Amino acid sequence: MSPIGGTMNLGITVIRSRHSVRKYKSDPVEEKIIKDALDCARLAPTARNEQPWLFGTVKDPEMLKKIADLADHGRFIAGAQVCFAVFGKRDATYYLEDCCAATTQLMLGLQAWGVGSCWVAGEKKAYAEDIRKLLNVPDAYTLVSLVPAGYPEEITIAKKELLEDITFEGRYQLGE
């Protein structure tokens, strides 16, 4: 794929190369990479700079299995080397938007190091409260997302819509 704006830069390369990864090698993810990814998450934009979040990391295989067993579409979490849990303060007006921005930046921080990840929903899921309790997170927080991660064993690239099929300029015109 040729770059839209000419010469490609590193940030755009990281964004374009990120894909959901659900199969991981057994190689551990280095602590420096975990800290860098968490730092990327904490630097995400937030409404009124509230930063209404709490980030957890789980590396213990037994705990990863428990999380995987709870998450209805996250059975593959058991095979991850680390799983990040993003929680938002329930009483913050824009915790969902803020924590989604943080989740994205977390995943891009991992991708920059060659670590694959996959966004697993937490918000509005029946298991959200069970995972909060399992991780002993205070009731003031609610689970927004889980991000299992590891070095990719396999990458499946999903087909994405063409840019011209999903954009408009000015006002949307029916039939465009």
Short mmCIF file of N, CA and C in Angstrom, two decimals:
data_model
loop_
_atom_site.label_atom_id
_atom_site.label_comp_id
_atom_site.label_asym_id
_atom_site.label_seq_id
_atom_site.Cartn_x
_atom_site.Cartn_y
_atom_site.Cartn_z
N MET A 1 0.84 -1.17 0.00
CA MET A 1 0.00 0.00 0.00
C MET A 1 0.89 1.24 0.00
N SER A 2 0.69 2.11 -0.93
CA SER A 2 1.49 3.33 -0.96
C SER A 2 0.89 4.35 -0.02
N PRO A 3 1.74 5.16 0.58
CA PRO A 3 1.24 6.16 1.52
C PRO A 3 0.37 7.19 0.81
N ILE A 4 -0.65 7.65 1.51
CA ILE A 4 -1.58 8.63 0.94
C ILE A 4 -0.90 9.97 0.77
N GLY A 5 -0.11 10.39 1.75
CA GLY A 5 0.47 11.73 1.74
C GLY A 5 1.90 11.78 1.25
N GLY A 6 2.41 10.77 0.61
CA GLY A 6 3.80 10.78 0.15
C GLY A 6 4.64 9.90 1.05
N THR A 7 5.75 10.43 1.54
CA THR A 7 6.66 9.68 2.39
C THR A 7 5.98 9.28 3.69
N MET A 8 6.14 8.02 4.06
CA MET A 8 5.51 7.50 5.27
C MET A 8 6.38 7.85 6.48
N ASN A 9 5.75 8.17 7.61
CA ASN A 9 6.52 8.41 8.83
C ASN A 9 6.30 7.26 9.81
N LEU A 10 7.09 7.23 10.85
CA LEU A 10 7.06 6.12 11.79
C LEU A 10 5.71 5.96 12.48
N GLY A 11 5.11 7.07 12.92
CA GLY A 11 3.82 6.99 13.59
C GLY A 11 2.74 6.38 12.71
N ILE A 12 2.70 6.82 11.46
CA ILE A 12 1.71 6.29 10.51
C ILE A 12 1.99 4.80 10.25
N THR A 13 3.24 4.43 10.17
CA THR A 13 3.61 3.03 9.95
C THR A 13 3.11 2.16 11.11
N VAL A 14 3.28 2.62 12.34
CA VAL A 14 2.80 1.86 13.51
C VAL A 14 1.29 1.70 13.44
N ILE A 15 0.58 2.79 13.15
CA ILE A 15 -0.88 2.74 13.08
C ILE A 15 -1.34 1.79 11.98
N ARG A 16 -0.75 1.89 10.80
CA ARG A 16 -1.18 1.04 9.68
C ARG A 16 -0.81 -0.42 9.86
N SER A 17 0.21 -0.71 10.66
CA SER A 17 0.65 -2.09 10.83
C SER A 17 -0.09 -2.82 11.95
N ARG A 18 -0.84 -2.10 12.77
CA ARG A 18 -1.53 -2.73 13.89
C ARG A 18 -2.71 -3.56 13.40
N HIS A 19 -2.74 -4.80 13.83
CA HIS A 19 -3.84 -5.72 13.53
C HIS A 19 -4.14 -6.52 14.79
N SER A 20 -5.34 -7.00 14.90
CA SER A 20 -5.68 -7.82 16.06
C SER A 20 -4.94 -9.15 16.01
N VAL A 21 -4.31 -9.48 17.11
CA VAL A 21 -3.54 -10.72 17.22
C VAL A 21 -4.16 -11.55 18.35
N ARG A 22 -4.46 -12.81 18.03
CA ARG A 22 -5.09 -13.70 19.00
C ARG A 22 -4.28 -14.95 19.29
N LYS A 23 -3.14 -15.10 18.64
CA LYS A 23 -2.25 -16.24 18.89
C LYS A 23 -0.86 -15.69 19.17
N TYR A 24 -0.31 -16.10 20.32
CA TYR A 24 0.94 -15.51 20.80
C TYR A 24 2.02 -16.56 21.00
N LYS A 25 3.27 -16.15 20.78
CA LYS A 25 4.42 -16.99 21.10
C LYS A 25 4.57 -17.05 22.62
N SER A 26 5.36 -18.00 23.08
CA SER A 26 5.55 -18.16 24.53
C SER A 26 6.61 -17.20 25.08
N ASP A 27 7.25 -16.41 24.23
CA ASP A 27 8.27 -15.47 24.69
C ASP A 27 7.64 -14.40 25.58
N PRO A 28 8.20 -14.14 26.76
CA PRO A 28 7.63 -13.12 27.64
C PRO A 28 7.82 -11.72 27.06
N VAL A 29 6.90 -10.84 27.39
CA VAL A 29 7.00 -9.43 26.98
C VAL A 29 7.83 -8.73 28.06
N GLU A 30 8.87 -8.05 27.62
CA GLU A 30 9.79 -7.39 28.54
C GLU A 30 9.07 -6.31 29.36
N GLU A 31 9.52 -6.15 30.60
CA GLU A 31 8.94 -5.17 31.52
C GLU A 31 9.02 -3.75 30.97
N LYS A 32 10.10 -3.42 30.27
CA LYS A 32 10.25 -2.08 29.69
C LYS A 32 9.14 -1.81 28.67
N ILE A 33 8.78 -2.83 27.89
CA ILE A 33 7.73 -2.68 26.89
C ILE A 33 6.37 -2.50 27.58
N ILE A 34 6.13 -3.27 28.62
CA ILE A 34 4.88 -3.14 29.38
C ILE A 34 4.77 -1.73 29.95
N LYS A 35 5.85 -1.24 30.55
CA LYS A 35 5.84 0.11 31.13
C LYS A 35 5.66 1.17 30.05
N ASP A 36 6.33 1.02 28.91
CA ASP A 36 6.17 1.98 27.82
C ASP A 36 4.72 2.02 27.33
N ALA A 37 4.11 0.85 27.17
CA ALA A 37 2.72 0.79 26.70
C ALA A 37 1.78 1.45 27.71
N LEU A 38 2.01 1.19 29.00
CA LEU A 38 1.19 1.82 30.04
C LEU A 38 1.39 3.34 30.04
N ASP A 39 2.62 3.77 29.79
CA ASP A 39 2.90 5.20 29.74
C ASP A 39 2.17 5.83 28.55
N CYS A 40 2.15 5.13 27.42
CA CYS A 40 1.38 5.63 26.26
C CYS A 40 -0.10 5.76 26.62
N ALA A 41 -0.62 4.79 27.34
CA ALA A 41 -2.03 4.82 27.74
C ALA A 41 -2.32 6.01 28.65
N ARG A 42 -1.47 6.26 29.63
CA ARG A 42 -1.74 7.34 30.58
C ARG A 42 -1.63 8.71 29.93
N LEU A 43 -0.97 8.80 28.79
CA LEU A 43 -0.82 10.08 28.09
C LEU A 43 -1.97 10.36 27.11
N ALA A 44 -2.95 9.48 27.07
CA ALA A 44 -4.10 9.67 26.16
C ALA A 44 -4.88 10.93 26.54
N PRO A 45 -5.54 11.52 25.55
CA PRO A 45 -6.35 12.70 25.85
C PRO A 45 -7.58 12.34 26.68
N THR A 46 -7.97 13.25 27.57
CA THR A 46 -9.17 13.04 28.37
C THR A 46 -9.96 14.34 28.48
N ALA A 47 -11.27 14.20 28.61
CA ALA A 47 -12.13 15.36 28.80
C ALA A 47 -11.74 16.05 30.11
N ARG A 48 -11.54 17.33 30.05
CA ARG A 48 -11.19 18.15 31.22
C ARG A 48 -9.95 17.61 31.94
N ASN A 49 -9.14 16.84 31.24
CA ASN A 49 -7.92 16.24 31.81
C ASN A 49 -8.21 15.46 33.10
N GLU A 50 -9.36 14.81 33.16
CA GLU A 50 -9.75 14.05 34.36
C GLU A 50 -8.91 12.80 34.59
N GLN A 51 -8.47 12.15 33.51
CA GLN A 51 -7.69 10.92 33.61
C GLN A 51 -8.38 9.92 34.53
N PRO A 52 -9.62 9.54 34.18
CA PRO A 52 -10.46 8.72 35.07
C PRO A 52 -10.20 7.22 34.94
N TRP A 53 -8.98 6.80 35.07
CA TRP A 53 -8.67 5.42 34.77
C TRP A 53 -7.77 4.75 35.79
N LEU A 54 -7.74 3.44 35.66
CA LEU A 54 -6.84 2.60 36.42
C LEU A 54 -6.44 1.47 35.47
N PHE A 55 -5.14 1.22 35.36
CA PHE A 55 -4.64 0.20 34.44
C PHE A 55 -4.04 -0.95 35.23
N GLY A 56 -4.43 -2.17 34.90
CA GLY A 56 -3.87 -3.35 35.53
C GLY A 56 -3.15 -4.21 34.51
N THR A 57 -2.18 -4.97 34.98
CA THR A 57 -1.51 -5.96 34.12
C THR A 57 -1.55 -7.30 34.83
N VAL A 58 -1.81 -8.32 34.04
CA VAL A 58 -1.87 -9.69 34.56
C VAL A 58 -0.93 -10.55 33.72
N LYS A 59 0.01 -11.23 34.40
CA LYS A 59 0.95 -12.11 33.70
C LYS A 59 0.87 -13.55 34.18
N ASP A 60 0.29 -13.76 35.34
CA ASP A 60 0.19 -15.10 35.92
C ASP A 60 -0.71 -15.98 35.05
N PRO A 61 -0.19 -17.12 34.57
CA PRO A 61 -0.98 -17.99 33.68
C PRO A 61 -2.32 -18.44 34.26
N GLU A 62 -2.36 -18.72 35.56
CA GLU A 62 -3.63 -19.15 36.18
C GLU A 62 -4.65 -18.02 36.16
N MET A 63 -4.20 -16.80 36.43
CA MET A 63 -5.10 -15.65 36.42
C MET A 63 -5.54 -15.34 34.98
N LEU A 64 -4.64 -15.47 34.03
CA LEU A 64 -5.01 -15.26 32.62
C LEU A 64 -6.09 -16.26 32.20
N LYS A 65 -5.97 -17.49 32.67
CA LYS A 65 -6.98 -18.52 32.36
C LYS A 65 -8.32 -18.16 32.99
N LYS A 66 -8.31 -17.65 34.22
CA LYS A 66 -9.56 -17.26 34.87
C LYS A 66 -10.25 -16.13 34.11
N ILE A 67 -9.46 -15.15 33.66
CA ILE A 67 -10.02 -14.05 32.88
C ILE A 67 -10.58 -14.58 31.56
N ALA A 68 -9.83 -15.46 30.91
CA ALA A 68 -10.27 -16.04 29.64
C ALA A 68 -11.57 -16.82 29.81
N ASP A 69 -11.70 -17.52 30.89
CA ASP A 69 -12.92 -18.29 31.14
C ASP A 69 -14.12 -17.38 31.37
N LEU A 70 -13.90 -16.19 31.90
CA LEU A 70 -14.99 -15.25 32.14
C LEU A 70 -15.41 -14.50 30.87
N ALA A 71 -14.44 -14.16 30.04
CA ALA A 71 -14.69 -13.32 28.85
C ALA A 71 -15.28 -14.16 27.73
N ASP A 72 -16.52 -13.89 27.35
CA ASP A 72 -17.21 -14.73 26.36
C ASP A 72 -16.56 -14.73 24.98
N HIS A 73 -15.88 -13.67 24.59
CA HIS A 73 -15.19 -13.65 23.30
C HIS A 73 -13.69 -13.48 23.48
N GLY A 74 -13.17 -13.93 24.61
CA GLY A 74 -11.76 -13.74 24.90
C GLY A 74 -11.06 -14.98 25.39
N ARG A 75 -11.48 -16.14 24.92
CA ARG A 75 -10.86 -17.39 25.36
C ARG A 75 -9.35 -17.41 25.10
N PHE A 76 -8.93 -16.70 24.04
CA PHE A 76 -7.52 -16.68 23.66
C PHE A 76 -6.65 -15.91 24.66
N ILE A 77 -7.27 -15.20 25.60
CA ILE A 77 -6.52 -14.46 26.62
C ILE A 77 -5.61 -15.42 27.39
N ALA A 78 -6.03 -16.66 27.55
CA ALA A 78 -5.24 -17.66 28.28
C ALA A 78 -3.87 -17.88 27.63
N GLY A 79 -3.75 -17.64 26.35
CA GLY A 79 -2.48 -17.84 25.64
C GLY A 79 -1.62 -16.60 25.55
N ALA A 80 -2.09 -15.48 26.09
CA ALA A 80 -1.32 -14.24 26.05
C ALA A 80 -0.20 -14.28 27.09
N GLN A 81 0.81 -13.47 26.87
CA GLN A 81 1.90 -13.35 27.85
C GLN A 81 1.57 -12.31 28.91
N VAL A 82 0.70 -11.38 28.56
CA VAL A 82 0.26 -10.35 29.49
C VAL A 82 -1.13 -9.90 29.04
N CYS A 83 -1.95 -9.53 29.98
CA CYS A 83 -3.25 -8.96 29.66
C CYS A 83 -3.40 -7.66 30.45
N PHE A 84 -3.68 -6.60 29.74
CA PHE A 84 -3.93 -5.30 30.37
C PHE A 84 -5.43 -5.18 30.60
N ALA A 85 -5.78 -4.60 31.73
CA ALA A 85 -7.19 -4.34 32.04
C ALA A 85 -7.33 -2.84 32.25
N VAL A 86 -8.23 -2.22 31.48
CA VAL A 86 -8.44 -0.78 31.57
C VAL A 86 -9.78 -0.54 32.26
N PHE A 87 -9.71 0.15 33.39
CA PHE A 87 -10.89 0.46 34.18
C PHE A 87 -11.12 1.96 34.17
N GLY A 88 -12.40 2.37 34.19
CA GLY A 88 -12.74 3.78 34.26
C GLY A 88 -13.54 4.09 35.51
N LYS A 89 -13.37 5.30 36.03
CA LYS A 89 -14.14 5.74 37.20
C LYS A 89 -15.60 5.90 36.80
N ARG A 90 -16.45 5.16 37.45
CA ARG A 90 -17.88 5.14 37.11
C ARG A 90 -18.52 6.52 37.13
N ASP A 91 -18.09 7.39 38.03
CA ASP A 91 -18.74 8.69 38.16
C ASP A 91 -18.17 9.77 37.24
N ALA A 92 -17.18 9.44 36.44
CA ALA A 92 -16.63 10.41 35.48
C ALA A 92 -17.52 10.44 34.24
N THR A 93 -17.91 11.61 33.83
CA THR A 93 -18.86 11.77 32.72
C THR A 93 -18.38 11.10 31.44
N TYR A 94 -17.11 11.24 31.12
CA TYR A 94 -16.59 10.72 29.85
C TYR A 94 -15.59 9.59 30.03
N TYR A 95 -15.77 8.77 31.08
CA TYR A 95 -14.81 7.69 31.32
C TYR A 95 -14.71 6.74 30.13
N LEU A 96 -15.83 6.48 29.44
CA LEU A 96 -15.78 5.53 28.34
C LEU A 96 -14.93 6.06 27.19
N GLU A 97 -15.17 7.29 26.79
CA GLU A 97 -14.39 7.89 25.71
C GLU A 97 -12.91 7.97 26.10
N ASP A 98 -12.67 8.43 27.33
CA ASP A 98 -11.29 8.59 27.79
C ASP A 98 -10.55 7.25 27.85
N CYS A 99 -11.21 6.24 28.38
CA CYS A 99 -10.57 4.92 28.50
C CYS A 99 -10.42 4.23 27.15
N CYS A 100 -11.30 4.52 26.21
CA CYS A 100 -11.14 3.99 24.85
C CYS A 100 -9.92 4.63 24.18
N ALA A 101 -9.73 5.93 24.39
CA ALA A 101 -8.53 6.59 23.86
C ALA A 101 -7.28 5.98 24.48
N ALA A 102 -7.31 5.73 25.78
CA ALA A 102 -6.17 5.13 26.46
C ALA A 102 -5.90 3.71 25.94
N THR A 103 -6.97 2.95 25.71
CA THR A 103 -6.82 1.59 25.18
C THR A 103 -6.14 1.62 23.82
N THR A 104 -6.56 2.52 22.97
CA THR A 104 -5.96 2.65 21.64
C THR A 104 -4.47 2.98 21.75
N GLN A 105 -4.15 3.94 22.60
CA GLN A 105 -2.74 4.32 22.74
C GLN A 105 -1.91 3.20 23.37
N LEU A 106 -2.49 2.44 24.26
CA LEU A 106 -1.82 1.27 24.83
C LEU A 106 -1.46 0.29 23.72
N MET A 107 -2.43 0.00 22.87
CA MET A 107 -2.22 -0.95 21.78
C MET A 107 -1.18 -0.45 20.77
N LEU A 108 -1.20 0.85 20.49
CA LEU A 108 -0.20 1.40 19.58
C LEU A 108 1.18 1.39 20.21
N GLY A 109 1.25 1.61 21.53
CA GLY A 109 2.53 1.52 22.22
C GLY A 109 3.10 0.11 22.14
N LEU A 110 2.26 -0.89 22.26
CA LEU A 110 2.70 -2.28 22.11
C LEU A 110 3.15 -2.56 20.69
N GLN A 111 2.35 -2.10 19.72
CA GLN A 111 2.67 -2.33 18.31
C GLN A 111 4.02 -1.73 17.93
N ALA A 112 4.34 -0.58 18.49
CA ALA A 112 5.62 0.08 18.19
C ALA A 112 6.81 -0.80 18.58
N TRP A 113 6.61 -1.71 19.52
CA TRP A 113 7.65 -2.65 19.95
C TRP A 113 7.50 -4.02 19.27
N GLY A 114 6.55 -4.17 18.38
CA GLY A 114 6.35 -5.45 17.70
C GLY A 114 5.54 -6.44 18.52
N VAL A 115 4.84 -5.95 19.53
CA VAL A 115 4.01 -6.80 20.38
C VAL A 115 2.57 -6.70 19.89
N GLY A 116 1.98 -7.84 19.57
CA GLY A 116 0.61 -7.87 19.07
C GLY A 116 -0.39 -7.84 20.21
N SER A 117 -1.58 -7.36 19.91
CA SER A 117 -2.63 -7.28 20.93
C SER A 117 -3.99 -7.35 20.26
N CYS A 118 -5.01 -7.44 21.09
CA CYS A 118 -6.38 -7.48 20.59
C CYS A 118 -7.29 -6.83 21.63
N TRP A 119 -8.16 -5.96 21.19
CA TRP A 119 -9.11 -5.30 22.09
C TRP A 119 -10.25 -6.27 22.39
N VAL A 120 -10.45 -6.55 23.65
CA VAL A 120 -11.56 -7.38 24.10
C VAL A 120 -12.48 -6.47 24.92
N ALA A 121 -13.73 -6.43 24.54
CA ALA A 121 -14.69 -5.53 25.19
C ALA A 121 -14.85 -5.84 26.67
N GLY A 122 -15.09 -4.80 27.43
CA GLY A 122 -15.40 -4.94 28.84
C GLY A 122 -16.67 -4.18 29.17
N GLU A 123 -16.78 -2.98 28.66
CA GLU A 123 -17.94 -2.13 28.89
C GLU A 123 -19.22 -2.84 28.45
N LYS A 124 -20.20 -2.85 29.31
CA LYS A 124 -21.52 -3.43 29.06
C LYS A 124 -21.52 -4.96 28.95
N LYS A 125 -20.40 -5.60 29.24
CA LYS A 125 -20.35 -7.05 29.17
C LYS A 125 -20.76 -7.64 30.51
N ALA A 126 -21.43 -8.77 30.46
CA ALA A 126 -21.91 -9.43 31.68
C ALA A 126 -20.76 -9.80 32.63
N TYR A 127 -19.58 -10.05 32.09
CA TYR A 127 -18.45 -10.48 32.90
C TYR A 127 -17.65 -9.31 33.49
N ALA A 128 -17.97 -8.08 33.16
CA ALA A 128 -17.18 -6.93 33.60
C ALA A 128 -17.04 -6.87 35.12
N GLU A 129 -18.14 -7.07 35.81
CA GLU A 129 -18.12 -7.00 37.27
C GLU A 129 -17.33 -8.16 37.87
N ASP A 130 -17.45 -9.35 37.28
CA ASP A 130 -16.70 -10.51 37.78
C ASP A 130 -15.19 -10.28 37.64
N ILE A 131 -14.78 -9.69 36.52
CA ILE A 131 -13.35 -9.43 36.33
C ILE A 131 -12.88 -8.34 37.28
N ARG A 132 -13.71 -7.33 37.50
CA ARG A 132 -13.34 -6.28 38.47
C ARG A 132 -13.09 -6.91 39.84
N LYS A 133 -13.99 -7.78 40.26
CA LYS A 133 -13.85 -8.44 41.57
C LYS A 133 -12.64 -9.38 41.59
N LEU A 134 -12.44 -10.14 40.52
CA LEU A 134 -11.31 -11.05 40.43
C LEU A 134 -9.98 -10.30 40.62
N LEU A 135 -9.89 -9.11 40.03
CA LEU A 135 -8.67 -8.32 40.11
C LEU A 135 -8.64 -7.40 41.33
N ASN A 136 -9.68 -7.50 42.17
CA ASN A 136 -9.74 -6.74 43.41
C ASN A 136 -9.71 -5.22 43.19
N VAL A 137 -10.32 -4.78 42.11
CA VAL A 137 -10.38 -3.35 41.77
C VAL A 137 -11.54 -2.72 42.55
N PRO A 138 -11.33 -1.54 43.13
CA PRO A 138 -12.40 -0.88 43.89
C PRO A 138 -13.67 -0.68 43.07
N ASP A 139 -14.80 -0.70 43.76
CA ASP A 139 -16.12 -0.56 43.14
C ASP A 139 -16.30 0.77 42.40
N ALA A 140 -15.48 1.75 42.69
CA ALA A 140 -15.57 3.05 42.02
C ALA A 140 -15.22 2.95 40.54
N TYR A 141 -14.65 1.81 40.13
CA TYR A 141 -14.22 1.61 38.73
C TYR A 141 -15.04 0.54 38.05
N THR A 142 -15.12 0.64 36.73
CA THR A 142 -15.78 -0.37 35.91
C THR A 142 -14.85 -0.78 34.77
N LEU A 143 -14.91 -2.02 34.37
CA LEU A 143 -14.06 -2.51 33.29
C LEU A 143 -14.48 -1.92 31.95
N VAL A 144 -13.54 -1.35 31.23
CA VAL A 144 -13.79 -0.80 29.89
C VAL A 144 -13.24 -1.74 28.83
N SER A 145 -12.03 -2.25 29.03
CA SER A 145 -11.44 -3.12 28.01
C SER A 145 -10.38 -4.04 28.61
N LEU A 146 -10.17 -5.13 27.92
CA LEU A 146 -9.08 -6.05 28.19
C LEU A 146 -8.21 -6.06 26.94
N VAL A 147 -6.89 -6.08 27.13
CA VAL A 147 -5.98 -6.09 25.99
C VAL A 147 -4.94 -7.18 26.21
N PRO A 148 -5.25 -8.41 25.76
CA PRO A 148 -4.23 -9.46 25.82
C PRO A 148 -3.13 -9.15 24.80
N ALA A 149 -1.89 -9.50 25.15
CA ALA A 149 -0.78 -9.14 24.27
C ALA A 149 0.34 -10.17 24.36
N GLY A 150 1.15 -10.17 23.31
CA GLY A 150 2.32 -11.04 23.22
C GLY A 150 2.91 -10.92 21.84
N TYR A 151 4.04 -11.58 21.65
CA TYR A 151 4.64 -11.57 20.32
C TYR A 151 3.80 -12.46 19.41
N PRO A 152 3.43 -11.96 18.25
CA PRO A 152 2.51 -12.71 17.38
C PRO A 152 3.06 -14.05 16.91
N GLU A 153 2.27 -15.08 17.09
CA GLU A 153 2.56 -16.38 16.48
C GLU A 153 1.98 -16.39 15.08
N GLU A 154 0.87 -15.70 14.95
CA GLU A 154 0.15 -15.65 13.68
C GLU A 154 -0.60 -14.32 13.62
N ILE A 155 -0.61 -13.72 12.45
CA ILE A 155 -1.36 -12.47 12.26
C ILE A 155 -2.38 -12.70 11.16
N THR A 156 -3.63 -12.42 11.47
CA THR A 156 -4.68 -12.49 10.47
C THR A 156 -5.08 -11.06 10.14
N ILE A 157 -4.99 -10.69 8.89
CA ILE A 157 -5.30 -9.32 8.49
C ILE A 157 -6.73 -9.24 7.97
N ALA A 158 -7.54 -8.49 8.69
CA ALA A 158 -8.94 -8.32 8.31
C ALA A 158 -9.04 -7.34 7.14
N LYS A 159 -10.01 -7.57 6.28
CA LYS A 159 -10.25 -6.66 5.16
C LYS A 159 -10.88 -5.39 5.71
N LYS A 160 -10.36 -4.27 5.31
CA LYS A 160 -10.87 -2.97 5.76
C LYS A 160 -11.54 -2.25 4.59
N GLU A 161 -12.50 -1.41 4.93
CA GLU A 161 -13.21 -0.62 3.92
C GLU A 161 -12.23 0.34 3.24
N LEU A 162 -12.51 0.65 1.97
CA LEU A 162 -11.71 1.64 1.25
C LEU A 162 -12.03 3.03 1.79
N LEU A 163 -11.02 3.88 1.85
CA LEU A 163 -11.19 5.22 2.39
C LEU A 163 -12.29 5.98 1.67
N GLU A 164 -12.31 5.89 0.35
CA GLU A 164 -13.32 6.64 -0.42
C GLU A 164 -14.75 6.13 -0.20
N ASP A 165 -14.90 4.92 0.32
CA ASP A 165 -16.23 4.37 0.58
C ASP A 165 -16.80 4.78 1.93
N ILE A 166 -15.98 5.35 2.80
CA ILE A 166 -16.45 5.66 4.15
C ILE A 166 -16.20 7.11 4.56
N THR A 167 -15.88 7.96 3.62
CA THR A 167 -15.63 9.37 3.94
C THR A 167 -16.47 10.28 3.06
N PHE A 168 -16.69 11.48 3.56
CA PHE A 168 -17.34 12.53 2.74
C PHE A 168 -16.75 13.87 3.13
N GLU A 169 -16.93 14.85 2.30
CA GLU A 169 -16.42 16.19 2.56
C GLU A 169 -17.60 17.16 2.63
N GLY A 170 -17.54 18.06 3.58
CA GLY A 170 -18.61 19.02 3.73
C GLY A 170 -19.84 18.38 4.35
N ARG A 171 -20.88 18.18 3.56
CA ARG A 171 -22.09 17.52 4.02
C ARG A 171 -22.28 16.23 3.24
N TYR A 172 -22.78 15.23 3.92
CA TYR A 172 -23.04 13.94 3.28
C TYR A 172 -24.18 14.10 2.27
N GLN A 173 -23.97 13.57 1.09
CA GLN A 173 -24.99 13.60 0.04
C GLN A 173 -25.43 12.16 -0.24
N LEU A 174 -26.71 11.91 -0.13
CA LEU A 174 -27.25 10.59 -0.42
C LEU A 174 -26.85 10.19 -1.85
N GLY A 175 -26.41 8.98 -2.02
CA GLY A 175 -26.03 8.50 -3.35
C GLY A 175 -24.57 8.72 -3.68
N GLU A 176 -23.82 9.27 -2.77
CA GLU A 176 -22.38 9.47 -3.05
C GLU A 176 -21.64 8.19 -2.88
#
